[in-house]
Coordinates of N, CA, C and O in Angstrom, one line a residue:
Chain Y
X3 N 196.5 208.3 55.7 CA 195.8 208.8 54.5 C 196.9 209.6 53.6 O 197.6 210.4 54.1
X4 N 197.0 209.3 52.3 CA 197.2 210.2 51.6 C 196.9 210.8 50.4 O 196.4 210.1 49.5
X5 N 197.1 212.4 50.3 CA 196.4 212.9 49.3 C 197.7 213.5 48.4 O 198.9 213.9 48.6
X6 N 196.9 213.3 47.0 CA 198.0 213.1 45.8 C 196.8 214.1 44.7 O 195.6 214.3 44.7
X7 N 197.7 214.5 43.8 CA 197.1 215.8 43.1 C 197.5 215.6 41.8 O 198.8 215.7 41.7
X8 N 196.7 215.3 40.7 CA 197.2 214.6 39.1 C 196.4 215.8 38.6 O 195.6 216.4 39.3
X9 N 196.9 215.9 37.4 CA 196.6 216.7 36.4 C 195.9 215.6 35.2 O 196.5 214.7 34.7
X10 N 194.4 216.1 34.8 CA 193.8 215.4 33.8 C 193.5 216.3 32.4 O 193.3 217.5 32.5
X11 N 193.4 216.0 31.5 CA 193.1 216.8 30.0 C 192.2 216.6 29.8 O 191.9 215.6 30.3
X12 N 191.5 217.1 29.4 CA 190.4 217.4 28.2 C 188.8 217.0 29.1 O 187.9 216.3 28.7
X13 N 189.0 217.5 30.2 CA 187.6 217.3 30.5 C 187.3 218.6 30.6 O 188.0 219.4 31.2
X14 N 185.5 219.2 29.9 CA 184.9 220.1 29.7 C 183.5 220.7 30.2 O 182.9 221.6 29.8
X15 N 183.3 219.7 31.2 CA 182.3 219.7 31.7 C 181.4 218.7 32.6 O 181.4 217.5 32.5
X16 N 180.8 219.3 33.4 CA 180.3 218.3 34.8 C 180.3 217.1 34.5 O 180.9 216.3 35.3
X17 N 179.8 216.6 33.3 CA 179.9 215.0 33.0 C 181.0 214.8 33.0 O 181.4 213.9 33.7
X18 N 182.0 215.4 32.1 CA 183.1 214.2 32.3 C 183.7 214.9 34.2 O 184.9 214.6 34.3
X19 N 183.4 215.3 34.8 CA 184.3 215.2 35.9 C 183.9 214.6 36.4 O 184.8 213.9 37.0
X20 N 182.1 214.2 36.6 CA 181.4 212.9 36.8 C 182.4 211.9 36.5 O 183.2 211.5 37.3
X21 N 182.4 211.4 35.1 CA 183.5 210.3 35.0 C 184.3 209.9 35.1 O 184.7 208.8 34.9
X22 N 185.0 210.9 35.5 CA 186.7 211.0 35.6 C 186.5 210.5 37.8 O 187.1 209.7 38.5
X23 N 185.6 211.4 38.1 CA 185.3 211.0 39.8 C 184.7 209.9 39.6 O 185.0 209.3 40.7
X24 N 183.9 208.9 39.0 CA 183.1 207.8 39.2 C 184.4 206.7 39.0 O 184.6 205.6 39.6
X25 N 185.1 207.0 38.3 CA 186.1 205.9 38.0 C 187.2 205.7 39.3 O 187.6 204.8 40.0
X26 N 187.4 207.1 39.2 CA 188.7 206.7 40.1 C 188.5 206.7 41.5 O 189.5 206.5 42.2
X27 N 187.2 207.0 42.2 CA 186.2 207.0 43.3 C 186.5 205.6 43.3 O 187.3 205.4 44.3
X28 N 186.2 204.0 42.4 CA 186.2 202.9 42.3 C 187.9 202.3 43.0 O 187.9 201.5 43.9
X29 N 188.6 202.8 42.6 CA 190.2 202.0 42.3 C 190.1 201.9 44.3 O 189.4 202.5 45.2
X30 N 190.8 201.0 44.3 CA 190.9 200.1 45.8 C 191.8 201.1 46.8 O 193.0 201.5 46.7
X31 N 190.7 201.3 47.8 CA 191.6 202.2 48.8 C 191.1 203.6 48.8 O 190.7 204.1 49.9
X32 N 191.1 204.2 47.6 CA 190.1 205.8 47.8 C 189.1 206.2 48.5 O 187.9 205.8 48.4
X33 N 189.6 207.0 49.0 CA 188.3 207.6 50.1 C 187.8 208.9 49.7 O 186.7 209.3 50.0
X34 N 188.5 209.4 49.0 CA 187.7 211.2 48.6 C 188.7 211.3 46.9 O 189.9 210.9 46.6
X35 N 187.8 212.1 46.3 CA 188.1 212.7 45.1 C 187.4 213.7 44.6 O 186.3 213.6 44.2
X36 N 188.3 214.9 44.7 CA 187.7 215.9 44.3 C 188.4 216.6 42.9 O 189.6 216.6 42.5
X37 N 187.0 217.1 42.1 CA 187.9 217.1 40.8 C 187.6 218.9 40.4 O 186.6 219.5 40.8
X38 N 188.5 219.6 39.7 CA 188.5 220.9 39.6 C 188.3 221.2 37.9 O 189.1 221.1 37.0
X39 N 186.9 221.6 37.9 CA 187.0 221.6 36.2 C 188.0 222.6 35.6 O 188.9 222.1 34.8
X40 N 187.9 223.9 36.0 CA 188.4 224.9 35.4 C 190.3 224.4 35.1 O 191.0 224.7 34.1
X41 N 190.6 223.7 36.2 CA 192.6 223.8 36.6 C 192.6 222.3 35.6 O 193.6 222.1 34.9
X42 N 191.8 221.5 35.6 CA 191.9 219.8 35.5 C 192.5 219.3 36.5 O 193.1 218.3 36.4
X43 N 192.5 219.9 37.5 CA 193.4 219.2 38.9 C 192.1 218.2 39.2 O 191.0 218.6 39.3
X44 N 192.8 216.5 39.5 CA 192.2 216.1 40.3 C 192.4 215.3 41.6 O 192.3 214.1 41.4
X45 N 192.8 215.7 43.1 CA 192.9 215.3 44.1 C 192.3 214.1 44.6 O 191.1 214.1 44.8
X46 N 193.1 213.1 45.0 CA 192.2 212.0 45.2 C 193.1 211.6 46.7 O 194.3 211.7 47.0
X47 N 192.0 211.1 47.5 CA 192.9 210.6 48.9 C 192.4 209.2 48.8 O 191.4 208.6 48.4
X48 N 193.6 208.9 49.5 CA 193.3 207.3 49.8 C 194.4 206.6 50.7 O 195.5 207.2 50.9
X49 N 194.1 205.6 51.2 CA 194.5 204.7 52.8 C 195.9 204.5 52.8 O 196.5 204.4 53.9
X50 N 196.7 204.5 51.1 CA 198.2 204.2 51.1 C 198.3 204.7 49.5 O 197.2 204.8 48.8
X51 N 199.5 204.9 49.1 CA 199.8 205.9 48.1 C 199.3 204.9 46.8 O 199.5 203.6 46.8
X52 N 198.8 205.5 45.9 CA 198.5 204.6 44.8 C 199.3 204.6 43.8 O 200.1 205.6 43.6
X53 N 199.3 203.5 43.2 CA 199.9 203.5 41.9 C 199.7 204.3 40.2 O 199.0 203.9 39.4
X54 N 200.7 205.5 40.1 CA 200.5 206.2 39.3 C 199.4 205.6 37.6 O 198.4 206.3 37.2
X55 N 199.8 204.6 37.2 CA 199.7 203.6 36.3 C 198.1 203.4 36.7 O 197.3 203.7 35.9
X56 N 197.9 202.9 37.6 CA 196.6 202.4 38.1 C 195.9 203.8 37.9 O 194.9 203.6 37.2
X57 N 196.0 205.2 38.4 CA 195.2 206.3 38.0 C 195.0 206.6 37.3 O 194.1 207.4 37.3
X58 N 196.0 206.2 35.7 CA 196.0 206.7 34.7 C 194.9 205.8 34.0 O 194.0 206.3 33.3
X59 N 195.2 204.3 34.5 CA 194.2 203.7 33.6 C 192.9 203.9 33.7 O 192.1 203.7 32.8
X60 N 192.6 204.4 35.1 CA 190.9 205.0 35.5 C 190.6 206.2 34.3 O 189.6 206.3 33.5
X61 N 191.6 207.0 34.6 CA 191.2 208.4 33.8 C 191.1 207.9 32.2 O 190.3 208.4 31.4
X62 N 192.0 206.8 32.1 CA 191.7 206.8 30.6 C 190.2 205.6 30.7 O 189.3 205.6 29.9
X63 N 190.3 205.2 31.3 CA 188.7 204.4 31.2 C 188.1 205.6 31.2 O 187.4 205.7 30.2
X64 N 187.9 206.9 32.1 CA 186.7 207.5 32.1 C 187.0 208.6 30.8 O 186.6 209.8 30.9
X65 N 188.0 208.2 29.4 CA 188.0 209.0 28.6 C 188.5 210.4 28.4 O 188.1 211.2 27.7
X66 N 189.7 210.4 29.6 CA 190.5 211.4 29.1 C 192.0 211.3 29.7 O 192.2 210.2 30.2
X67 N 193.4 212.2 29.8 CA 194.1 211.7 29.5 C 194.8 212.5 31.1 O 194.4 213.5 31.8
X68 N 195.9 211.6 31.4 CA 196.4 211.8 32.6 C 197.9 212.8 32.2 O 198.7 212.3 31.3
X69 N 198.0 213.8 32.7 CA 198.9 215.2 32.4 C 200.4 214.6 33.0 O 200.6 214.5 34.2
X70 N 201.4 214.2 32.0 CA 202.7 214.2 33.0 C 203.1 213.0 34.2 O 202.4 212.0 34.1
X71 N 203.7 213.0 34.8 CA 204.0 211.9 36.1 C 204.2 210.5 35.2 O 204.5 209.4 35.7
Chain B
X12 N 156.6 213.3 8.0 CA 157.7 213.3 8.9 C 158.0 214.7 8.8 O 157.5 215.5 7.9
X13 N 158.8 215.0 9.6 CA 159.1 216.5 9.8 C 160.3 216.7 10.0 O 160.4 216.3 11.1
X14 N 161.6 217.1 9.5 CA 162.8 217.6 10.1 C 163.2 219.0 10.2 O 163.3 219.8 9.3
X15 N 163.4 219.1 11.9 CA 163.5 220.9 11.8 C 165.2 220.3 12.8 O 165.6 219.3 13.5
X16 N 165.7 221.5 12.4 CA 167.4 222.0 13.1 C 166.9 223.4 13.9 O 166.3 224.5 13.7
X17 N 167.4 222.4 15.2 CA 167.3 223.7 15.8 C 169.3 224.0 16.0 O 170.3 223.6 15.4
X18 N 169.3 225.3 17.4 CA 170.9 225.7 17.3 C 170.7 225.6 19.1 O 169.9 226.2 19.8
X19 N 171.8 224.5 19.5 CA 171.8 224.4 21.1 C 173.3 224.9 21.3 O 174.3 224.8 20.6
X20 N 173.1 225.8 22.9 CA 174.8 226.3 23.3 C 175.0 225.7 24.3 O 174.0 225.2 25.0
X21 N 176.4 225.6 24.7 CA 176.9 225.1 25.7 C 177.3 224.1 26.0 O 178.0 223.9 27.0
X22 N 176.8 223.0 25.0 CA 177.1 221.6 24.6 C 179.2 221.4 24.0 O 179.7 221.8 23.0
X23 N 180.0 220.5 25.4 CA 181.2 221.0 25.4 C 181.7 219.3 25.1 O 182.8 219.1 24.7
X24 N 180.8 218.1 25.2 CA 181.3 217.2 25.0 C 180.6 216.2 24.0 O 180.0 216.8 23.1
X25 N 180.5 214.6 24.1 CA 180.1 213.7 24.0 C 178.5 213.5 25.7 O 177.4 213.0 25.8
X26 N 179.2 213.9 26.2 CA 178.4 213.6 27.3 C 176.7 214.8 27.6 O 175.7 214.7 28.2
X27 N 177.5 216.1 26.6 CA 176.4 216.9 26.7 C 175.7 216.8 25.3 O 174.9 217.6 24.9
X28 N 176.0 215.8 24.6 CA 175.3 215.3 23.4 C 174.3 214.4 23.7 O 173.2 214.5 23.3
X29 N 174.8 213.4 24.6 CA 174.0 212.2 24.6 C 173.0 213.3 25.7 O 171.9 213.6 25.2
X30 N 173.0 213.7 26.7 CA 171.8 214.5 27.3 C 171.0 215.1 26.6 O 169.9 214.9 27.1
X31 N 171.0 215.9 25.4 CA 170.1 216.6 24.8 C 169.8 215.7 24.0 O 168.6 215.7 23.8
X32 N 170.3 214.6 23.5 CA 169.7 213.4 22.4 C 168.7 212.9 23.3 O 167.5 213.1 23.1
X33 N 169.0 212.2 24.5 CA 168.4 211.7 25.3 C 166.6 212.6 25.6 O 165.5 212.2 25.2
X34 N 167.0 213.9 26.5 CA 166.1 214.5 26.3 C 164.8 214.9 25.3 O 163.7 215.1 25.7
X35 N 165.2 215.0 23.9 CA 164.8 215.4 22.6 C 164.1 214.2 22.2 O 162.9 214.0 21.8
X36 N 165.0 213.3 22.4 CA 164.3 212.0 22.0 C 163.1 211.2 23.0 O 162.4 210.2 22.8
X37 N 163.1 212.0 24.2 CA 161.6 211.6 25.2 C 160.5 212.5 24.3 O 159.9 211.5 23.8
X38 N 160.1 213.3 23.9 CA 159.0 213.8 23.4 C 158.3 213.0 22.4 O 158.8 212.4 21.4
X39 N 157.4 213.2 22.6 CA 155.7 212.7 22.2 C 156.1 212.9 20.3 O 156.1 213.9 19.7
X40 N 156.4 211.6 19.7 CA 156.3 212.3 18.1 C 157.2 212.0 17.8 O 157.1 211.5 16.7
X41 N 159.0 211.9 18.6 CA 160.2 212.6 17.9 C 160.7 210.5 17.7 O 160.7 209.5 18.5
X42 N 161.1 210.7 16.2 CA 161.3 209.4 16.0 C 163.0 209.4 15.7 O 163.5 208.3 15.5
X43 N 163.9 210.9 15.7 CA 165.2 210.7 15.4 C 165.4 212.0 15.4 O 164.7 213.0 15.0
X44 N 166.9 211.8 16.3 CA 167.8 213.4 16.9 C 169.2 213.0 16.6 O 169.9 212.0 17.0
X45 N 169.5 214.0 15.7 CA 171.2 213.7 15.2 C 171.2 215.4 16.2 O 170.4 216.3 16.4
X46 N 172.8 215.1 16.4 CA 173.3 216.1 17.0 C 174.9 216.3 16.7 O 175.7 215.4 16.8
X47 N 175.2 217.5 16.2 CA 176.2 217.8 15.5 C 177.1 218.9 16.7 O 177.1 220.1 16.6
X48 N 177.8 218.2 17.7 CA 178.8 218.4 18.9 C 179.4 220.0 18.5 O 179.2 221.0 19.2
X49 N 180.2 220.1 17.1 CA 180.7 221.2 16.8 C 180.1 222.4 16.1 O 180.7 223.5 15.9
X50 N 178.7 222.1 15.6 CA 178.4 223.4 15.3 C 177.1 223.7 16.2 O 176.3 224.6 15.9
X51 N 177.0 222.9 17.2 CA 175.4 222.9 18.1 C 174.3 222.9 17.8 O 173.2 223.4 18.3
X52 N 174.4 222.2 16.5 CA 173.3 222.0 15.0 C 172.8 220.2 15.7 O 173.5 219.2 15.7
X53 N 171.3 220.4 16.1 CA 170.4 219.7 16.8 C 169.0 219.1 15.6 O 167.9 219.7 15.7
X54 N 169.1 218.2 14.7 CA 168.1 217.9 14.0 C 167.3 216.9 14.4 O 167.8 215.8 14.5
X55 N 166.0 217.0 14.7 CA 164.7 216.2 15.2 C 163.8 215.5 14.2 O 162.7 216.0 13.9
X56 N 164.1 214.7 13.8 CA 162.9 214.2 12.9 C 161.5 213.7 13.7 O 161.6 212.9 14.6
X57 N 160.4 214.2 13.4 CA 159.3 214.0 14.4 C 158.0 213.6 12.9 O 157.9 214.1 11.8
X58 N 157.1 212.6 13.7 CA 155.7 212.3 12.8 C 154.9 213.9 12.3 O 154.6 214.0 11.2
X59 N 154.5 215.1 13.6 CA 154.5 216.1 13.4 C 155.3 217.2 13.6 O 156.4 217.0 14.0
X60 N 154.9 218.4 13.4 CA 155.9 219.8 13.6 C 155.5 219.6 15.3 O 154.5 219.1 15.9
X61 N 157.1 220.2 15.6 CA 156.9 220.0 17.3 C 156.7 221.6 17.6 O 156.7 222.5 16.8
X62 N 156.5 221.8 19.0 CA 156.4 223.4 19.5 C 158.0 223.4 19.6 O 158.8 222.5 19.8
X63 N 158.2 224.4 19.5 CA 159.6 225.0 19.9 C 159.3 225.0 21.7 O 159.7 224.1 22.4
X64 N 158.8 225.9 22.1 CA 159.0 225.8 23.2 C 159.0 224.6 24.1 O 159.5 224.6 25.2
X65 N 158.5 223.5 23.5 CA 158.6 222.4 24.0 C 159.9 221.6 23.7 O 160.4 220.8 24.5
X66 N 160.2 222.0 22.4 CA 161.9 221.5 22.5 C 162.9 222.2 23.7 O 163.6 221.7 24.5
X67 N 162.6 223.3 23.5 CA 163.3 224.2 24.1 C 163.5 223.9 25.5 O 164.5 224.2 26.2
X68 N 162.2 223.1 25.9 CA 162.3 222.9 27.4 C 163.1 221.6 27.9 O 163.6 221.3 29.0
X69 N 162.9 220.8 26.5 CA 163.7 219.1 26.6 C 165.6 219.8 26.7 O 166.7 219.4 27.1
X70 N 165.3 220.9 26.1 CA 166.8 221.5 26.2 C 167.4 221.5 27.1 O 168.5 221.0 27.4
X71 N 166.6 222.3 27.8 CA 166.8 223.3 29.2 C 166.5 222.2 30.2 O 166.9 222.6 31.3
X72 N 165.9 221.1 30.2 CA 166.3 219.9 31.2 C 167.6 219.2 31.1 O 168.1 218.6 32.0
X73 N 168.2 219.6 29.6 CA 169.3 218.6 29.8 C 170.6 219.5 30.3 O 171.7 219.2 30.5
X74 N 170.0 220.8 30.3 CA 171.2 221.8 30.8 C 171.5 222.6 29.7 O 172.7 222.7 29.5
X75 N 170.8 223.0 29.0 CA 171.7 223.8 27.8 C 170.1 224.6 27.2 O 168.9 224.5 27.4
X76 N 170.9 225.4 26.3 CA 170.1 226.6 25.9 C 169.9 226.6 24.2 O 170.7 226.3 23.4
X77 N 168.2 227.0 24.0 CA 167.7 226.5 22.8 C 167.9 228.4 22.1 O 167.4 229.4 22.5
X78 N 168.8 228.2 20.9 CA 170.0 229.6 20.5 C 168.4 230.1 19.5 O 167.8 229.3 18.8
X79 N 168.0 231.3 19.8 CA 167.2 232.1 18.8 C 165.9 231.2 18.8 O 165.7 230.4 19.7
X80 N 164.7 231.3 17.5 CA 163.6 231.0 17.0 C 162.7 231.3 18.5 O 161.5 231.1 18.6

């Protein structure tokens, strides 16, 4: 397992953390995602290291923007 | 037809818009809810005048708070 810790923008509330976790909960291999409104930290584990690119495109499917990396 | 503005808080996205639209727009009467994200300016067009407290409550189901009246 590993756990990896991204920084997301502009989410302001339970819904978008909803979305930002519904999306990236999806991507192949993820087992846990926990998302932190207040920091935008979102921690995601999964079976082998994912591809930065591939989390970015989730966050931006669930409409907001991936911090840095 | 009737158009009353009400003032909703707490509303931080797109996603706490479509909730209170959503909500506002279940009541008995209401034929159109524009919702204005930045100033929490909530307008109802309804066949009759609605109760407030009955808005108030379509509010407060979607998580947010009906400001004054």
């Amino acid at each position: 397992m590993v756990t990896t810790t991204y920084q997301v923008q502009g989410m302001t509330c339970g819904h978008c953390v909803n979305s930002v976790s519904t999306e990236v909960s999806a991507l192949p291999g993820v087992t846990d995602v926990q998302v932190d409104l207040a920091s935008g930290r979102v921690t995601v584990t999964s079976e082998s290291p994912l591809d930065t690119d591939t989390v970015r495109a989730a966050v931006d499917e669930a409409g907001y923007d991936l911090v840095g990396a």
